[in-house]
Amino acid sequence: MITPLAKLTRLRSLITFEAAARHCNFTHAAAELGVTQAAVSKQIRLLEDMVGTQLFVRQNRGMYLTEPAKKLVTAVADGLSQIDAAIKEIQNSFLRSDVTITTTIATATLWLMPHLADFRSAHPDIDIKLVVSDALTNLVAEQVDLGIRYGSGDWPDVDATFLFDVTFFPACSPGYLRGKEIRTAGDLLDAKLLNLEGHVARDADWRWWLEANGVAGVSPKADLSFNNYPLLVQAAVAGQGVILAWGGITDPLLESGALVRILKEETRSNHGYYLVTPKLHELRKEPQIFCQWLLNETHAMGRWKSAPGD
């Protein structure tokens, strides 16, 4: 059995050998390593005794590698490079001052970006990297620190912390509403309805919303349909019709007056928004700072009291 001390001795000899082989000069290797030429010679002799063959030959005032030495130096150089790369990777993981976040296009566009300026102002030394995708991102495989996800909160690969719930209610631009009387859910049947299609629309369908608010047995006609929620919202802001606003996500537009809420009636989603982090993974300081900021921001919205289904 090789003892830890013996392994250390071998490593010292191999490091010395790599420097000597690279310079083909013991004096230059000693200068690089900060030792004497005699110390280099000693380590080379130890290594030659270990491998059982000569590694250097002197010829015509020069020093050359033997064939076994050429084979060995390639392996040693590769091994030391791997060790150096691993050390740098570990160092960088703790020295990094950035946070990588993933979320959907809608969440990034409509909610995160309007709020992010406050975080950047409070923490100008922390760089933000945003990975936007409507598909679920594998946080570990993609080297992402955290995510903001919409769903049930029971994803097996992450730890999920509830951020806020989502309600749906009709909204439009002030210009579109001007001169119109929309006082009940039934009045919406005469409005230009903008519809969201695709899997993201399962909680925000006009027919489902109208039935939940007393208008049953109708199939409302959508004047425009989109499979992208930010585009749907932009159409509403431009005065092209009425959307089902996602309370929480569209709050910045409602607060700015770009959109106005038409009715007090609303339905609540059976899903919510969650902060997700890699399961059983200790976050660096910067992601921890962002997580705390995110919790504070979403708690201030007043939508955090309970997760859907609680």
Coordinates of C-alpha atoms in Angstrom, one line a residue:
M1 CA 0.0 0.0 0.0
I2 CA 1.4 3.4 -1.0
T3 CA 1.3 5.8 1.9
P4 CA 0.2 9.5 1.6
L5 CA 3.9 10.5 2.2
A6 CA 5.1 8.3 -0.6
K7 CA 2.4 9.7 -3.0
L8 CA 3.6 13.2 -2.0
T9 CA 7.2 12.3 -2.8
R10 CA 6.2 10.9 -6.2
L11 CA 4.3 14.1 -7.0
R12 CA 7.3 16.2 -6.1
S13 CA 9.5 14.2 -8.3
L14 CA 7.0 14.3 -11.2
I15 CA 6.6 18.1 -10.9
T16 CA 10.4 18.5 -10.9
F17 CA 10.7 16.1 -13.9
E18 CA 8.1 18.0 -15.9
A19 CA 10.0 21.3 -15.4
A20 CA 13.3 19.7 -16.2
A21 CA 11.9 18.0 -19.3
R22 CA 10.3 21.2 -20.6
H23 CA 13.6 23.1 -20.2
C24 CA 15.9 20.2 -20.9
N25 CA 18.1 22.0 -18.4
F26 CA 18.3 21.3 -14.6
T27 CA 19.5 24.9 -13.9
H28 CA 16.6 26.5 -15.6
A29 CA 14.2 24.0 -13.9
A30 CA 15.7 24.8 -10.5
A31 CA 15.2 28.6 -11.1
E32 CA 11.5 28.0 -12.1
L33 CA 10.8 25.8 -9.0
G34 CA 12.8 28.0 -6.6
V35 CA 15.1 25.2 -5.5
T36 CA 18.8 24.4 -6.1
Q37 CA 20.1 22.4 -9.1
A38 CA 21.2 19.7 -6.7
A39 CA 17.6 19.4 -5.4
V40 CA 16.4 18.9 -9.0
S41 CA 19.1 16.3 -9.7
K42 CA 18.1 14.4 -6.5
Q43 CA 14.4 14.3 -7.5
I44 CA 15.3 13.1 -11.0
R45 CA 17.4 10.3 -9.5
L46 CA 14.6 9.3 -7.2
L47 CA 12.2 9.2 -10.2
E48 CA 14.7 7.2 -12.3
D49 CA 15.0 4.7 -9.5
M50 CA 11.2 4.5 -9.3
V51 CA 10.6 3.8 -13.0
G52 CA 13.8 1.7 -13.4
T53 CA 15.3 3.5 -16.3
Q54 CA 17.3 6.6 -17.3
L55 CA 15.2 9.6 -18.2
F56 CA 17.9 12.1 -19.4
V57 CA 21.1 11.7 -21.4
R58 CA 23.8 14.3 -21.9
Q59 CA 25.2 14.6 -25.4
N60 CA 27.3 17.3 -27.1
R61 CA 26.9 19.7 -24.1
G62 CA 23.1 19.2 -24.4
M63 CA 20.5 17.3 -22.4
Y64 CA 18.0 15.1 -24.1
L65 CA 15.0 13.0 -23.1
T66 CA 15.1 9.3 -23.5
E67 CA 12.2 7.5 -25.2
P68 CA 10.7 6.4 -21.9
A69 CA 11.0 10.0 -20.6
K70 CA 9.1 11.3 -23.7
K71 CA 6.3 9.0 -23.0
L72 CA 6.2 9.9 -19.3
V73 CA 6.4 13.7 -19.7
T74 CA 3.3 13.6 -21.9
A75 CA 1.3 11.8 -19.2
V76 CA 2.7 14.0 -16.4
A77 CA 2.0 17.2 -18.3
D78 CA -1.6 16.1 -19.0
G79 CA -2.1 15.2 -15.4
L80 CA -0.8 18.4 -14.1
S81 CA -2.9 20.4 -16.5
Q82 CA -6.0 18.5 -15.3
I83 CA -5.1 19.3 -11.7
D84 CA -4.5 22.9 -12.5
A85 CA -7.9 23.2 -14.4
A86 CA -9.7 21.6 -11.5
I87 CA -8.2 24.0 -9.0
K88 CA -9.1 27.0 -11.2
E89 CA -12.7 25.7 -11.6
I90 CA -13.1 25.4 -7.9
Q91 CA -11.5 28.8 -7.3
N92 CA -13.7 30.4 -9.9
S93 CA -16.9 28.9 -8.5
F94 CA -16.2 30.8 -5.2
L95 CA -14.7 33.9 -6.7
R96 CA -17.6 34.5 -9.2
S97 CA -19.7 37.6 -8.6
D98 CA -22.5 36.8 -10.9
V99 CA -25.9 35.1 -10.7
T100 CA -27.4 33.0 -13.5
I101 CA -31.2 32.9 -13.6
T102 CA -33.6 31.0 -15.8
T103 CA -37.2 31.8 -16.4
T104 CA -39.8 32.0 -19.1
I105 CA -40.1 34.7 -21.7
A106 CA -43.2 36.1 -20.2
T107 CA -41.9 36.2 -16.7
A108 CA -38.6 37.8 -17.8
T109 CA -40.2 40.3 -20.0
L110 CA -43.3 41.4 -18.0
W111 CA -42.2 41.0 -14.4
L112 CA -38.4 40.4 -13.8
M113 CA -37.1 43.1 -16.1
P114 CA -39.2 45.9 -14.6
H115 CA -38.0 44.9 -11.1
L116 CA -34.4 44.1 -11.9
A117 CA -33.3 47.7 -12.0
D118 CA -33.9 47.9 -8.2
F119 CA -31.6 44.9 -7.6
R120 CA -28.9 46.3 -9.9
S121 CA -29.0 49.6 -8.1
A122 CA -28.7 47.9 -4.7
H123 CA -26.0 45.4 -5.8
P124 CA -24.0 47.0 -8.7
D125 CA -21.1 44.6 -8.1
I126 CA -23.2 41.5 -8.9
D127 CA -23.6 40.6 -12.6
I128 CA -26.8 39.0 -13.8
K129 CA -27.0 36.4 -16.5
L130 CA -30.5 35.6 -17.7
V131 CA -31.3 32.3 -19.5
V132 CA -34.8 32.6 -21.0
S133 CA -36.7 29.5 -22.1
D134 CA -40.2 28.3 -22.0
A135 CA -38.9 24.8 -21.5
L136 CA -37.8 23.6 -18.1
T137 CA -34.1 24.1 -17.6
N138 CA -31.9 21.5 -15.9
L139 CA -30.2 23.9 -13.4
V140 CA -27.2 21.7 -12.7
A141 CA -26.5 20.6 -16.3
E142 CA -26.8 24.2 -17.6
Q143 CA -24.9 25.6 -14.6
V144 CA -27.8 27.9 -13.6
D145 CA -27.9 29.2 -10.0
L146 CA -31.7 29.5 -9.7
G147 CA -34.9 29.8 -11.6
I148 CA -38.4 31.3 -11.4
R149 CA -41.0 28.7 -12.5
Y150 CA -44.7 28.6 -12.9
G151 CA -46.4 25.3 -11.9
S152 CA -47.4 23.1 -9.1
G153 CA -44.1 23.4 -7.2
D154 CA -43.4 19.6 -7.1
W155 CA -40.5 19.3 -9.5
P156 CA -38.2 16.4 -8.4
D157 CA -34.9 18.0 -9.4
V158 CA -35.2 21.2 -7.4
D159 CA -36.0 22.8 -4.1
A160 CA -39.0 25.1 -4.6
T161 CA -40.1 28.1 -2.5
F162 CA -43.5 29.6 -3.2
L163 CA -43.3 33.2 -4.5
F164 CA -46.8 34.3 -5.4
D165 CA -50.1 33.1 -6.8
V166 CA -51.7 34.1 -10.0
T167 CA -55.3 35.4 -10.6
F168 CA -56.9 36.1 -14.0
F169 CA -59.1 39.0 -14.8
P170 CA -60.0 41.1 -17.9
A171 CA -57.7 44.0 -18.8
C172 CA -57.2 46.3 -21.7
S173 CA -55.6 49.7 -22.6
P174 CA -57.3 52.9 -21.4
G175 CA -57.7 53.8 -25.1
Y176 CA -59.6 50.6 -25.9
L177 CA -61.9 51.0 -22.9
R178 CA -62.8 54.6 -23.7
G179 CA -66.4 54.9 -24.7
K180 CA -67.3 51.3 -23.9
E181 CA -69.5 50.0 -21.1
I182 CA -68.1 46.7 -19.8
R183 CA -69.7 46.2 -16.4
T184 CA -70.3 42.4 -16.3
A185 CA -68.7 39.3 -17.5
G186 CA -71.4 38.9 -20.1
D187 CA -70.5 42.3 -21.6
L188 CA -67.2 40.8 -22.7
L189 CA -69.0 38.8 -25.4
D190 CA -69.3 42.0 -27.4
A191 CA -65.6 43.0 -26.9
K192 CA -62.6 42.1 -29.0
L193 CA -61.1 39.2 -27.0
L194 CA -57.4 38.4 -27.4
N195 CA -56.7 34.7 -26.7
L196 CA -53.7 32.8 -25.6
E197 CA -53.2 29.3 -27.1
G198 CA -50.9 26.4 -26.3
H199 CA -50.0 24.6 -23.1
V200 CA -49.4 27.8 -21.2
A201 CA -53.1 28.7 -21.7
R202 CA -54.6 25.9 -19.7
D203 CA -55.3 28.1 -16.7
A204 CA -56.2 31.2 -18.8
D205 CA -58.9 30.2 -21.3
W206 CA -61.7 32.7 -22.0
R207 CA -64.4 30.0 -22.0
W208 CA -63.2 28.6 -18.7
W209 CA -63.0 32.1 -17.1
L210 CA -66.5 33.2 -18.4
E211 CA -68.1 30.0 -17.0
A212 CA -66.4 30.5 -13.7
N213 CA -68.0 34.0 -13.6
G214 CA -71.6 33.1 -14.5
V215 CA -71.5 33.1 -18.3
A216 CA -71.9 29.4 -19.2
G217 CA -72.6 27.6 -22.5
V218 CA -70.9 30.0 -24.8
S219 CA -67.8 29.7 -27.0
P220 CA -66.4 33.2 -27.2
K221 CA -64.7 34.1 -30.4
A222 CA -61.2 35.4 -30.2
D223 CA -60.4 38.2 -32.6
L224 CA -56.7 37.5 -32.3
S225 CA -54.9 34.5 -30.9
F226 CA -51.2 34.2 -29.8
N227 CA -49.0 31.4 -28.4
N228 CA -46.8 33.9 -26.8
Y229 CA -48.0 35.8 -23.7
P230 CA -45.8 38.9 -24.0
L231 CA -47.1 39.4 -27.6
L232 CA -50.6 39.0 -26.4
V233 CA -50.0 41.7 -23.7
Q234 CA -48.4 44.0 -26.2
A235 CA -51.4 43.7 -28.5
A236 CA -53.6 44.8 -25.5
V237 CA -51.3 47.7 -24.7
A238 CA -51.6 48.8 -28.3
G239 CA -55.4 48.9 -27.9
Q240 CA -56.3 45.9 -30.0
G241 CA -58.6 44.2 -27.4
V242 CA -59.1 42.6 -24.0
I243 CA -56.8 40.0 -22.5
L244 CA -57.0 37.8 -19.4
A245 CA -54.3 39.5 -17.4
W246 CA -52.2 37.4 -15.1
G247 CA -52.3 39.1 -11.8
G248 CA -48.7 39.3 -10.5
I249 CA -47.0 39.0 -13.8
T250 CA -48.8 42.0 -15.3
D251 CA -48.7 44.2 -12.2
P252 CA -46.0 46.5 -13.6
L253 CA -48.2 47.4 -16.6
L254 CA -51.3 47.9 -14.4
E255 CA -49.3 50.1 -12.0
S256 CA -47.9 52.2 -14.9
G257 CA -51.4 52.6 -16.4
A258 CA -50.5 50.9 -19.7
L259 CA -53.3 48.4 -18.8
V260 CA -56.4 48.9 -16.8
R261 CA -58.5 46.3 -15.0
I262 CA -62.0 46.2 -16.3
L263 CA -63.9 44.0 -13.8
K264 CA -63.5 43.1 -10.2
E265 CA -64.3 39.4 -11.0
E266 CA -61.3 37.1 -11.1
T267 CA -60.3 33.4 -11.0
R268 CA -57.4 32.0 -9.2
S269 CA -54.9 29.7 -11.0
N270 CA -54.3 26.2 -9.5
H271 CA -50.6 26.9 -10.1
G272 CA -48.2 29.5 -8.8
Y273 CA -44.7 31.0 -9.2
Y274 CA -41.8 29.4 -7.4
L275 CA -38.2 30.2 -6.7
V276 CA -36.3 27.0 -7.6
T277 CA -32.7 26.0 -6.8
P278 CA -30.7 22.8 -7.4
K279 CA -31.8 20.2 -4.9
L280 CA -29.5 19.7 -1.9
H281 CA -27.1 22.3 -3.3
E282 CA -25.4 25.1 -1.3
L283 CA -25.7 28.4 -3.1
R284 CA -22.8 30.9 -3.3
K285 CA -23.2 34.3 -1.6
E286 CA -24.4 36.1 -4.7
P287 CA -27.3 33.8 -5.5
Q288 CA -28.3 33.8 -1.9
I289 CA -28.4 37.6 -2.0
F290 CA -30.6 37.5 -5.2
C291 CA -32.9 34.9 -3.6
Q292 CA -33.5 37.0 -0.6
W293 CA -34.2 40.1 -2.8
L294 CA -36.6 38.1 -4.9
L295 CA -38.5 36.9 -1.8
N296 CA -38.7 40.4 -0.5
E297 CA -40.0 41.7 -3.8
T298 CA -42.6 39.1 -4.2
H299 CA -43.8 39.3 -0.6
A300 CA -44.3 43.0 -1.1
M301 CA -46.8 42.2 -3.8
G302 CA -49.2 40.7 -1.2
R303 CA -49.7 37.5 -3.1
W304 CA -47.5 35.2 -1.0
K305 CA -49.7 34.2 1.8
S306 CA -50.4 30.6 0.6
A307 CA -49.5 28.5 -2.3
P308 CA -52.3 27.2 -4.6
G309 CA -54.0 24.2 -3.0
D310 CA -53.0 25.2 0.6

